[in-house]
Amino acid sequence: MTRPEVRIYEVGPRDGLQAEATVVSTDAKLAFIGLLADAGLREIETTSLVSAKAIPQMADADELLRRLERRPGVRYPVLVPNARGLERAIAAGVDAICLVTAATDSYVQHNIGMSIDQSLAVFEPVAAEARHRGWWIRAYVSTAFGCPYEGQVNERAVVRVAERLLRLGVDELSISDTLGVAAPVDVARVLDALRTAGIGPDVIALHLHDTRGTALANVMAAMELGVRGFDSSAGGTGGSPYAPGSAGNLATEDLVYLLDRQGVRSEVDLNGVLAAARFIASQLGGELGSKVGRAGAWPQ
């Protein structure tokens, strides 16, 4: 079987829902995840093992993982913030986890209540245990292009955090435009700095928010530089509760449409993604805000 030319990493069930005020039921989340798998998505970030007080939308994480139908060939990562989250992950039988830090201390402080150094110290035993168990590990470098508290972010700060995460043994870095402020020139600047430091596109994915309408342009720029992994959210849902002004993630349907028209193989079915996106929009009580969600596929 041929491998896709581009990997689409679906974040809708976790990052897409975490800041939504309308609480989605566990049954609906499981149905959403099933629709995403039906569409051909093979990496679906499922939930977050955080405090229910911090992120009420994720209060059902343990139940969801207990009831989740894990399909062969599909990876279901979960966000693990600390040792307690690791214990819950072990109990749930997961085999893929995510860690989240940032390129700026201010954002990490607002997000998880610690500095970058402290967050990496917390992650070290978590990553060590995950490696011991043979789990796949991804790490987010949030605010890689701009921070709501510190403004423009120097690419050297991104490199420093990325290098330290790789030393912990992570398999993939998700370089995140948390505020949706990047343009292609910024993508090139950060990716070039990472490449110069010996961090190539084989271990990099881009997590792009479409706050200012530049996400797809950034995808094209990154593809020209060799990146083949992109995060997206069916329906374009998402936004960080700790990043004032951030809007939704790059919509999976917009990304799949672009790749299809460019002749780039993703092995994800656009109509299937649209079905998942429409379903989750109905659960949230709104309409699809993505471009392809509104216009539909073409030819229709």
PDB file of C-alpha atoms in Angstrom:
ATOM      1  CA  MET A   1       0.000   0.000   0.000  1.00  0.00           C
ATOM      2  CA  THR A   2       1.343   3.425  -0.932  1.00  0.00           C
ATOM      3  CA  ARG A   3       2.062   5.934   1.797  1.00  0.00           C
ATOM      4  CA  PRO A   4       0.347   9.334   1.754  1.00  0.00           C
ATOM      5  CA  GLU A   5       2.443  12.217   0.543  1.00  0.00           C
ATOM      6  CA  VAL A   6       1.069  14.372   3.364  1.00  0.00           C
ATOM      7  CA  ARG A   7       0.067  13.242   6.866  1.00  0.00           C
ATOM      8  CA  ILE A   8      -2.990  14.937   8.294  1.00  0.00           C
ATOM      9  CA  TYR A   9      -3.077  14.847  12.089  1.00  0.00           C
ATOM     10  CA  GLU A  10      -6.631  15.474  13.271  1.00  0.00           C
ATOM     11  CA  VAL A  11      -6.953  17.533  16.464  1.00  0.00           C
ATOM     12  CA  GLY A  12     -10.708  18.162  16.441  1.00  0.00           C
ATOM     13  CA  PRO A  13     -11.780  15.934  19.346  1.00  0.00           C
ATOM     14  CA  ARG A  14      -9.204  17.494  21.680  1.00  0.00           C
ATOM     15  CA  ASP A  15      -7.902  20.888  20.572  1.00  0.00           C
ATOM     16  CA  GLY A  16     -11.011  21.578  18.541  1.00  0.00           C
ATOM     17  CA  LEU A  17     -13.354  21.152  21.490  1.00  0.00           C
ATOM     18  CA  GLN A  18     -11.308  22.206  24.514  1.00  0.00           C
ATOM     19  CA  ALA A  19     -12.320  25.872  24.480  1.00  0.00           C
ATOM     20  CA  GLU A  20     -15.927  25.401  23.350  1.00  0.00           C
ATOM     21  CA  ALA A  21     -18.537  26.614  25.835  1.00  0.00           C
ATOM     22  CA  THR A  22     -21.091  24.029  24.686  1.00  0.00           C
ATOM     23  CA  VAL A  23     -20.248  20.734  26.361  1.00  0.00           C
ATOM     24  CA  VAL A  24     -20.322  17.858  23.877  1.00  0.00           C
ATOM     25  CA  SER A  25     -21.537  14.515  25.225  1.00  0.00           C
ATOM     26  CA  THR A  26     -19.286  11.489  25.363  1.00  0.00           C
ATOM     27  CA  ASP A  27     -21.563   9.667  22.920  1.00  0.00           C
ATOM     28  CA  ALA A  28     -21.249  12.532  20.431  1.00  0.00           C
ATOM     29  CA  LYS A  29     -17.468  12.671  20.827  1.00  0.00           C
ATOM     30  CA  LEU A  30     -17.206   8.949  20.144  1.00  0.00           C
ATOM     31  CA  ALA A  31     -19.439   9.305  17.082  1.00  0.00           C
ATOM     32  CA  PHE A  32     -17.277  12.220  15.886  1.00  0.00           C
ATOM     33  CA  ILE A  33     -14.086  10.183  16.280  1.00  0.00           C
ATOM     34  CA  GLY A  34     -15.713   7.326  14.382  1.00  0.00           C
ATOM     35  CA  LEU A  35     -16.675   9.615  11.499  1.00  0.00           C
ATOM     36  CA  LEU A  36     -13.131  10.954  11.337  1.00  0.00           C
ATOM     37  CA  ALA A  37     -11.757   7.413  11.102  1.00  0.00           C
ATOM     38  CA  ASP A  38     -14.378   6.612   8.435  1.00  0.00           C
ATOM     39  CA  ALA A  39     -12.992   9.546   6.429  1.00  0.00           C
ATOM     40  CA  GLY A  40      -9.554   7.937   6.363  1.00  0.00           C
ATOM     41  CA  LEU A  41      -7.857   9.945   9.092  1.00  0.00           C
ATOM     42  CA  ARG A  42      -5.243   7.743  10.721  1.00  0.00           C
ATOM     43  CA  GLU A  43      -4.069  10.042  13.530  1.00  0.00           C
ATOM     44  CA  ILE A  44      -6.845  11.424  15.720  1.00  0.00           C
ATOM     45  CA  GLU A  45      -5.932  13.276  18.908  1.00  0.00           C
ATOM     46  CA  THR A  46      -8.664  12.026  21.151  1.00  0.00           C
ATOM     47  CA  THR A  47      -8.753  13.828  24.504  1.00  0.00           C
ATOM     48  CA  SER A  48      -6.737  15.479  27.239  1.00  0.00           C
ATOM     49  CA  LEU A  49      -5.973  13.950  30.635  1.00  0.00           C
ATOM     50  CA  VAL A  50      -6.061  17.279  32.445  1.00  0.00           C
ATOM     51  CA  SER A  51      -8.000  18.505  35.447  1.00  0.00           C
ATOM     52  CA  ALA A  52     -11.717  18.757  34.752  1.00  0.00           C
ATOM     53  CA  LYS A  53     -11.700  22.082  36.594  1.00  0.00           C
ATOM     54  CA  ALA A  54      -9.119  23.461  34.182  1.00  0.00           C
ATOM     55  CA  ILE A  55     -10.783  22.174  30.978  1.00  0.00           C
ATOM     56  CA  PRO A  56     -14.415  21.146  31.677  1.00  0.00           C
ATOM     57  CA  GLN A  57     -14.887  19.917  28.105  1.00  0.00           C
ATOM     58  CA  MET A  58     -12.391  17.106  28.818  1.00  0.00           C
ATOM     59  CA  ALA A  59     -14.023  15.958  32.086  1.00  0.00           C
ATOM     60  CA  ASP A  60     -15.117  12.698  30.453  1.00  0.00           C
ATOM     61  CA  ALA A  61     -11.637  11.710  29.245  1.00  0.00           C
ATOM     62  CA  ASP A  62     -11.410   8.470  31.231  1.00  0.00           C
ATOM     63  CA  GLU A  63     -14.865   7.320  30.176  1.00  0.00           C
ATOM     64  CA  LEU A  64     -14.221   8.235  26.553  1.00  0.00           C
ATOM     65  CA  LEU A  65     -10.991   6.230  26.457  1.00  0.00           C
ATOM     66  CA  ARG A  66     -12.673   3.280  28.142  1.00  0.00           C
ATOM     67  CA  ARG A  67     -15.416   3.227  25.505  1.00  0.00           C
ATOM     68  CA  LEU A  68     -13.278   4.169  22.483  1.00  0.00           C
ATOM     69  CA  GLU A  69     -13.277   1.711  19.582  1.00  0.00           C
ATOM     70  CA  ARG A  70      -9.614   1.588  18.579  1.00  0.00           C
ATOM     71  CA  ARG A  71      -9.496   0.675  14.925  1.00  0.00           C
ATOM     72  CA  PRO A  72      -6.470  -1.110  13.432  1.00  0.00           C
ATOM     73  CA  GLY A  73      -4.126   1.291  11.717  1.00  0.00           C
ATOM     74  CA  VAL A  74      -5.413   4.376  13.560  1.00  0.00           C
ATOM     75  CA  ARG A  75      -3.379   6.169  16.210  1.00  0.00           C
ATOM     76  CA  TYR A  76      -5.307   7.832  19.047  1.00  0.00           C
ATOM     77  CA  PRO A  77      -2.923  10.139  20.957  1.00  0.00           C
ATOM     78  CA  VAL A  78      -3.971  11.797  24.207  1.00  0.00           C
ATOM     79  CA  LEU A  79      -2.540  14.881  25.866  1.00  0.00           C
ATOM     80  CA  VAL A  80      -0.698  14.076  29.098  1.00  0.00           C
ATOM     81  CA  PRO A  81       0.275  17.110  31.209  1.00  0.00           C
ATOM     82  CA  ASN A  82       2.027  15.483  34.168  1.00  0.00           C
ATOM     83  CA  ALA A  83       2.614  12.332  36.236  1.00  0.00           C
ATOM     84  CA  ARG A  84      -1.061  12.106  37.223  1.00  0.00           C
ATOM     85  CA  GLY A  85      -2.039  12.252  33.575  1.00  0.00           C
ATOM     86  CA  LEU A  86       0.506   9.519  32.865  1.00  0.00           C
ATOM     87  CA  GLU A  87      -1.129   7.259  35.465  1.00  0.00           C
ATOM     88  CA  ARG A  88      -4.494   7.791  33.808  1.00  0.00           C
ATOM     89  CA  ALA A  89      -2.984   7.096  30.379  1.00  0.00           C
ATOM     90  CA  ILE A  90      -1.505   3.806  31.595  1.00  0.00           C
ATOM     91  CA  ALA A  91      -4.836   2.790  33.117  1.00  0.00           C
ATOM     92  CA  ALA A  92      -6.599   3.616  29.839  1.00  0.00           C
ATOM     93  CA  GLY A  93      -4.219   1.495  27.778  1.00  0.00           C
ATOM     94  CA  VAL A  94      -3.064   4.274  25.454  1.00  0.00           C
ATOM     95  CA  ASP A  95       0.008   3.922  23.253  1.00  0.00           C
ATOM     96  CA  ALA A  96       0.532   7.495  22.047  1.00  0.00           C
ATOM     97  CA  ILE A  97       0.777  10.718  24.048  1.00  0.00           C
ATOM     98  CA  CYS A  98       1.292  14.443  23.558  1.00  0.00           C
ATOM     99  CA  LEU A  99       3.155  16.954  25.680  1.00  0.00           C
ATOM    100  CA  VAL A 100       2.576  20.708  25.483  1.00  0.00           C
ATOM    101  CA  THR A 101       5.003  23.506  26.231  1.00  0.00           C
ATOM    102  CA  ALA A 102       5.769  26.755  24.435  1.00  0.00           C
ATOM    103  CA  ALA A 103       8.509  29.003  23.144  1.00  0.00           C
ATOM    104  CA  THR A 104       7.686  31.707  25.730  1.00  0.00           C
ATOM    105  CA  ASP A 105       7.611  31.501  29.509  1.00  0.00           C
ATOM    106  CA  SER A 106       4.571  33.770  29.741  1.00  0.00           C
ATOM    107  CA  TYR A 107       2.388  31.470  27.707  1.00  0.00           C
ATOM    108  CA  VAL A 108       3.479  28.338  29.565  1.00  0.00           C
ATOM    109  CA  GLN A 109       2.758  30.130  32.840  1.00  0.00           C
ATOM    110  CA  HIS A 110      -0.773  31.041  31.751  1.00  0.00           C
ATOM    111  CA  ASN A 111      -1.373  27.637  30.169  1.00  0.00           C
ATOM    112  CA  ILE A 112      -0.043  25.188  32.769  1.00  0.00           C
ATOM    113  CA  GLY A 113       1.180  27.392  35.611  1.00  0.00           C
ATOM    114  CA  MET A 114       4.925  26.898  35.263  1.00  0.00           C
ATOM    115  CA  SER A 115       7.971  28.062  33.327  1.00  0.00           C
ATOM    116  CA  ILE A 116       9.430  26.358  30.271  1.00  0.00           C
ATOM    117  CA  ASP A 117      12.179  24.842  32.430  1.00  0.00           C
ATOM    118  CA  GLN A 118       9.657  23.573  34.957  1.00  0.00           C
ATOM    119  CA  SER A 119       7.438  22.087  32.249  1.00  0.00           C
ATOM    120  CA  LEU A 120      10.359  20.187  30.746  1.00  0.00           C
ATOM    121  CA  ALA A 121      11.339  18.900  34.185  1.00  0.00           C
ATOM    122  CA  VAL A 122       7.790  17.588  34.635  1.00  0.00           C
ATOM    123  CA  PHE A 123       7.854  15.984  31.180  1.00  0.00           C
ATOM    124  CA  GLU A 124      11.178  14.199  31.642  1.00  0.00           C
ATOM    125  CA  PRO A 125       9.891  11.256  33.741  1.00  0.00           C
ATOM    126  CA  VAL A 126       6.683  11.134  31.717  1.00  0.00           C
ATOM    127  CA  ALA A 127       8.628  10.817  28.476  1.00  0.00           C
ATOM    128  CA  ALA A 128      11.010   8.284  30.011  1.00  0.00           C
ATOM    129  CA  GLU A 129       8.128   6.041  31.074  1.00  0.00           C
ATOM    130  CA  ALA A 130       6.428   6.436  27.706  1.00  0.00           C
ATOM    131  CA  ARG A 131       9.629   5.414  25.906  1.00  0.00           C
ATOM    132  CA  HIS A 132       9.999   2.450  28.248  1.00  0.00           C
ATOM    133  CA  ARG A 133       6.509   1.334  27.266  1.00  0.00           C
ATOM    134  CA  GLY A 134       7.170   1.830  23.557  1.00  0.00           C
ATOM    135  CA  TRP A 135       4.651   4.633  23.174  1.00  0.00           C
ATOM    136  CA  TRP A 136       4.750   7.224  20.418  1.00  0.00           C
ATOM    137  CA  ILE A 137       5.427  10.722  21.797  1.00  0.00           C
ATOM    138  CA  ARG A 138       4.581  14.071  20.224  1.00  0.00           C
ATOM    139  CA  ALA A 139       5.395  17.473  21.719  1.00  0.00           C
ATOM    140  CA  TYR A 140       3.841  20.824  20.922  1.00  0.00           C
ATOM    141  CA  VAL A 141       5.933  23.970  20.836  1.00  0.00           C
ATOM    142  CA  SER A 142       3.166  26.544  21.227  1.00  0.00           C
ATOM    143  CA  THR A 143       3.555  30.260  20.395  1.00  0.00           C
ATOM    144  CA  ALA A 144       6.323  29.466  17.911  1.00  0.00           C
ATOM    145  CA  PHE A 145       5.464  32.534  15.823  1.00  0.00           C
ATOM    146  CA  GLY A 146       3.801  34.905  18.261  1.00  0.00           C
ATOM    147  CA  CYS A 147       2.746  35.091  21.900  1.00  0.00           C
ATOM    148  CA  PRO A 148      -0.280  36.945  23.299  1.00  0.00           C
ATOM    149  CA  TYR A 149       1.838  38.135  26.239  1.00  0.00           C
ATOM    150  CA  GLU A 150       5.297  38.663  24.703  1.00  0.00           C
ATOM    151  CA  GLY A 151       4.519  39.522  21.084  1.00  0.00           C
ATOM    152  CA  GLN A 152       6.882  38.471  18.293  1.00  0.00           C
ATOM    153  CA  VAL A 153       8.850  35.294  19.071  1.00  0.00           C
ATOM    154  CA  ASN A 154      12.457  34.889  18.010  1.00  0.00           C
ATOM    155  CA  GLU A 155      13.132  31.681  16.111  1.00  0.00           C
ATOM    156  CA  ARG A 156      16.087  30.926  18.388  1.00  0.00           C
ATOM    157  CA  ALA A 157      13.640  30.492  21.272  1.00  0.00           C
ATOM    158  CA  VAL A 158      11.764  27.890  19.219  1.00  0.00           C
ATOM    159  CA  VAL A 159      15.001  26.055  18.449  1.00  0.00           C
ATOM    160  CA  ARG A 160      16.072  25.960  22.096  1.00  0.00           C
ATOM    161  CA  VAL A 161      12.808  24.370  23.226  1.00  0.00           C
ATOM    162  CA  ALA A 162      12.717  21.975  20.257  1.00  0.00           C
ATOM    163  CA  GLU A 163      16.242  20.738  20.983  1.00  0.00           C
ATOM    164  CA  ARG A 164      15.403  20.068  24.617  1.00  0.00           C
ATOM    165  CA  LEU A 165      12.239  18.187  23.714  1.00  0.00           C
ATOM    166  CA  LEU A 166      14.119  15.984  21.274  1.00  0.00           C
ATOM    167  CA  ARG A 167      16.615  15.166  24.016  1.00  0.00           C
ATOM    168  CA  LEU A 168      13.654  13.868  26.042  1.00  0.00           C
ATOM    169  CA  GLY A 169      13.058  11.374  23.249  1.00  0.00           C
ATOM    170  CA  VAL A 170       9.951  12.742  21.531  1.00  0.00           C
ATOM    171  CA  ASP A 171       9.153  11.350  18.092  1.00  0.00           C
ATOM    172  CA  GLU A 172       7.572  14.454  16.582  1.00  0.00           C
ATOM    173  CA  LEU A 173       7.529  18.192  17.181  1.00  0.00           C
ATOM    174  CA  SER A 174       4.375  20.123  16.377  1.00  0.00           C
ATOM    175  CA  ILE A 175       5.512  23.695  15.726  1.00  0.00           C
ATOM    176  CA  SER A 176       2.436  25.732  16.571  1.00  0.00           C
ATOM    177  CA  ASP A 177       1.125  29.035  15.299  1.00  0.00           C
ATOM    178  CA  THR A 178      -1.112  29.370  18.342  1.00  0.00           C
ATOM    179  CA  LEU A 179      -2.355  32.870  17.490  1.00  0.00           C
ATOM    180  CA  GLY A 180      -2.553  32.423  13.723  1.00  0.00           C
ATOM    181  CA  VAL A 181      -0.146  35.294  13.111  1.00  0.00           C
ATOM    182  CA  ALA A 182       2.371  33.635  10.783  1.00  0.00           C
ATOM    183  CA  ALA A 183       2.790  34.323   7.089  1.00  0.00           C
ATOM    184  CA  PRO A 184       4.895  32.189   4.715  1.00  0.00           C
ATOM    185  CA  VAL A 185       7.973  34.302   5.402  1.00  0.00           C
ATOM    186  CA  ASP A 186       7.676  33.438   9.102  1.00  0.00           C
ATOM    187  CA  VAL A 187       7.257  29.744   8.358  1.00  0.00           C
ATOM    188  CA  ALA A 188      10.421  29.840   6.271  1.00  0.00           C
ATOM    189  CA  ARG A 189      12.293  31.748   8.991  1.00  0.00           C
ATOM    190  CA  VAL A 190      11.432  29.269  11.756  1.00  0.00           C
ATOM    191  CA  LEU A 191      11.891  26.137   9.642  1.00  0.00           C
ATOM    192  CA  ASP A 192      15.248  27.404   8.397  1.00  0.00           C
ATOM    193  CA  ALA A 193      16.417  28.015  11.962  1.00  0.00           C
ATOM    194  CA  LEU A 194      15.354  24.501  12.938  1.00  0.00           C
ATOM    195  CA  ARG A 195      17.085  22.993   9.897  1.00  0.00           C
ATOM    196  CA  THR A 196      20.277  24.907  10.672  1.00  0.00           C
ATOM    197  CA  ALA A 197      20.165  23.395  14.168  1.00  0.00           C
ATOM    198  CA  GLY A 198      19.914  19.921  12.657  1.00  0.00           C
ATOM    199  CA  ILE A 199      16.143  19.524  13.133  1.00  0.00           C
ATOM    200  CA  GLY A 200      14.763  18.515   9.770  1.00  0.00           C
ATOM    201  CA  PRO A 201      11.229  18.208   8.377  1.00  0.00           C
ATOM    202  CA  ASP A 202      11.132  14.468   9.092  1.00  0.00           C
ATOM    203  CA  VAL A 203      10.400  15.193  12.784  1.00  0.00           C
ATOM    204  CA  ILE A 204       8.295  18.338  12.277  1.00  0.00           C
ATOM    205  CA  ALA A 205       4.575  18.929  11.847  1.00  0.00           C
ATOM    206  CA  LEU A 206       2.946  22.348  11.662  1.00  0.00           C
ATOM    207  CA  HIS A 207      -0.029  23.248  13.845  1.00  0.00           C
ATOM    208  CA  LEU A 208      -1.678  26.202  12.156  1.00  0.00           C
ATOM    209  CA  HIS A 209      -4.537  28.387  13.311  1.00  0.00           C
ATOM    210  CA  ASP A 210      -6.395  30.293  10.631  1.00  0.00           C
ATOM    211  CA  THR A 211      -7.111  33.377  12.709  1.00  0.00           C
ATOM    212  CA  ARG A 212      -5.936  35.756   9.989  1.00  0.00           C
ATOM    213  CA  GLY A 213      -6.588  33.587   6.945  1.00  0.00           C
ATOM    214  CA  THR A 214      -2.984  32.567   6.262  1.00  0.00           C
ATOM    215  CA  ALA A 215      -3.040  28.889   7.247  1.00  0.00           C
ATOM    216  CA  LEU A 216      -3.270  27.404   3.741  1.00  0.00           C
ATOM    217  CA  ALA A 217      -0.611  29.755   2.416  1.00  0.00           C
ATOM    218  CA  ASN A 218       1.599  28.566   5.270  1.00  0.00           C
ATOM    219  CA  VAL A 219       0.894  24.942   4.344  1.00  0.00           C
ATOM    220  CA  MET A 220       2.106  25.573   0.800  1.00  0.00           C
ATOM    221  CA  ALA A 221       5.229  27.349   2.054  1.00  0.00           C
ATOM    222  CA  ALA A 222       6.031  24.524   4.457  1.00  0.00           C
ATOM    223  CA  MET A 223       5.510  21.857   1.795  1.00  0.00           C
ATOM    224  CA  GLU A 224       8.039  23.604  -0.415  1.00  0.00           C
ATOM    225  CA  LEU A 225      10.500  23.288   2.482  1.00  0.00           C
ATOM    226  CA  GLY A 226       9.864  19.569   2.921  1.00  0.00           C
ATOM    227  CA  VAL A 227       7.297  19.462   5.728  1.00  0.00           C
ATOM    228  CA  ARG A 228       4.765  16.678   5.217  1.00  0.00           C
ATOM    229  CA  GLY A 229       2.830  16.690   8.507  1.00  0.00           C
ATOM    230  CA  PHE A 230       0.006  19.142   9.238  1.00  0.00           C
ATOM    231  CA  ASP A 231      -2.471  19.435  12.100  1.00  0.00           C
ATOM    232  CA  SER A 232      -6.066  20.357  11.383  1.00  0.00           C
ATOM    233  CA  SER A 233      -9.516  20.232  12.927  1.00  0.00           C
ATOM    234  CA  ALA A 234     -12.681  19.096  11.173  1.00  0.00           C
ATOM    235  CA  GLY A 235     -15.003  22.077  11.029  1.00  0.00           C
ATOM    236  CA  GLY A 236     -12.173  24.472  11.836  1.00  0.00           C
ATOM    237  CA  THR A 237     -13.035  24.376  15.523  1.00  0.00           C
ATOM    238  CA  GLY A 238     -10.505  25.230  18.167  1.00  0.00           C
ATOM    239  CA  GLY A 239      -8.663  27.970  19.920  1.00  0.00           C
ATOM    240  CA  SER A 240      -6.651  28.165  23.082  1.00  0.00           C
ATOM    241  CA  PRO A 241      -8.430  29.313  26.249  1.00  0.00           C
ATOM    242  CA  TYR A 242      -5.089  30.863  27.239  1.00  0.00           C
ATOM    243  CA  ALA A 243      -4.501  32.786  24.011  1.00  0.00           C
ATOM    244  CA  PRO A 244      -6.876  35.760  23.837  1.00  0.00           C
ATOM    245  CA  GLY A 245      -7.939  36.429  20.259  1.00  0.00           C
ATOM    246  CA  SER A 246      -7.025  33.026  18.865  1.00  0.00           C
ATOM    247  CA  ALA A 247      -9.565  31.554  16.489  1.00  0.00           C
ATOM    248  CA  GLY A 248     -10.076  28.115  15.052  1.00  0.00           C
ATOM    249  CA  ASN A 249      -7.562  25.643  13.735  1.00  0.00           C
ATOM    250  CA  LEU A 250      -6.979  25.105  10.063  1.00  0.00           C
ATOM    251  CA  ALA A 251     -10.095  23.233   8.934  1.00  0.00           C
ATOM    252  CA  THR A 252      -9.416  19.667   7.843  1.00  0.00           C
ATOM    253  CA  GLU A 253     -11.855  20.005   4.948  1.00  0.00           C
ATOM    254  CA  ASP A 254     -10.042  23.109   3.663  1.00  0.00           C
ATOM    255  CA  LEU A 255      -6.703  21.319   3.892  1.00  0.00           C
ATOM    256  CA  VAL A 256      -7.968  18.166   2.154  1.00  0.00           C
ATOM    257  CA  TYR A 257      -9.562  20.220  -0.622  1.00  0.00           C
ATOM    258  CA  LEU A 258      -6.312  22.076  -1.259  1.00  0.00           C
ATOM    259  CA  LEU A 259      -4.277  18.865  -1.330  1.00  0.00           C
ATOM    260  CA  ASP A 260      -6.783  17.152  -3.628  1.00  0.00           C
ATOM    261  CA  ARG A 261      -6.722  20.051  -6.099  1.00  0.00           C
ATOM    262  CA  GLN A 262      -2.922  20.112  -5.996  1.00  0.00           C
ATOM    263  CA  GLY A 263      -2.794  16.398  -6.700  1.00  0.00           C
ATOM    264  CA  VAL A 264      -1.123  15.661  -3.356  1.00  0.00           C
ATOM    265  CA  ARG A 265      -2.132  12.329  -1.847  1.00  0.00           C
ATOM    266  CA  SER A 266      -3.412  12.386   1.746  1.00  0.00           C
ATOM    267  CA  GLU A 267      -5.651   9.281   1.666  1.00  0.00           C
ATOM    268  CA  VAL A 268      -8.373  11.298   3.415  1.00  0.00           C
ATOM    269  CA  ASP A 269     -11.827  11.518   1.844  1.00  0.00           C
ATOM    270  CA  LEU A 270     -13.178  15.051   1.611  1.00  0.00           C
ATOM    271  CA  ASN A 271     -16.849  14.084   1.739  1.00  0.00           C
ATOM    272  CA  GLY A 272     -16.145  11.964   4.810  1.00  0.00           C
ATOM    273  CA  VAL A 273     -14.447  14.884   6.545  1.00  0.00           C
ATOM    274  CA  LEU A 274     -17.367  17.153   5.653  1.00  0.00           C
ATOM    275  CA  ALA A 275     -19.758  14.642   7.233  1.00  0.00           C
ATOM    276  CA  ALA A 276     -17.699  14.687  10.436  1.00  0.00           C
ATOM    277  CA  ALA A 277     -17.460  18.475  10.384  1.00  0.00           C
ATOM    278  CA  ARG A 278     -21.201  18.920   9.898  1.00  0.00           C
ATOM    279  CA  PHE A 279     -21.886  16.484  12.700  1.00  0.00           C
ATOM    280  CA  ILE A 280     -19.721  18.284  15.248  1.00  0.00           C
ATOM    281  CA  ALA A 281     -21.089  21.670  14.149  1.00  0.00           C
ATOM    282  CA  SER A 282     -24.597  20.371  14.848  1.00  0.00           C
ATOM    283  CA  GLN A 283     -23.506  19.269  18.327  1.00  0.00           C
ATOM    284  CA  LEU A 284     -22.102  22.723  19.029  1.00  0.00           C
ATOM    285  CA  GLY A 285     -25.285  24.400  17.827  1.00  0.00           C
ATOM    286  CA  GLY A 286     -23.722  26.361  15.014  1.00  0.00           C
ATOM    287  CA  GLU A 287     -22.887  26.293  11.324  1.00  0.00           C
ATOM    288  CA  LEU A 288     -19.619  25.403   9.667  1.00  0.00           C
ATOM    289  CA  GLY A 289     -17.310  28.372   9.443  1.00  0.00           C
ATOM    290  CA  SER A 290     -14.766  26.825   7.094  1.00  0.00           C
ATOM    291  CA  LYS A 291     -14.619  27.884   3.447  1.00  0.00           C
ATOM    292  CA  VAL A 292     -15.163  24.370   2.059  1.00  0.00           C
ATOM    293  CA  GLY A 293     -17.731  23.672   4.760  1.00  0.00           C
ATOM    294  CA  ARG A 294     -19.822  26.511   3.398  1.00  0.00           C
ATOM    295  CA  ALA A 295     -19.176  26.043  -0.314  1.00  0.00           C
ATOM    296  CA  GLY A 296     -18.882  22.255  -0.503  1.00  0.00           C
ATOM    297  CA  ALA A 297     -16.609  20.109  -2.608  1.00  0.00           C
ATOM    298  CA  TRP A 298     -15.930  20.722  -6.299  1.00  0.00           C
ATOM    299  CA  PRO A 299     -16.941  19.217  -8.646  1.00  0.00           C
ATOM    300  CA  GLN A 300     -20.084  18.662  -6.620  1.00  0.00           C
TER     301      GLN A 300
END
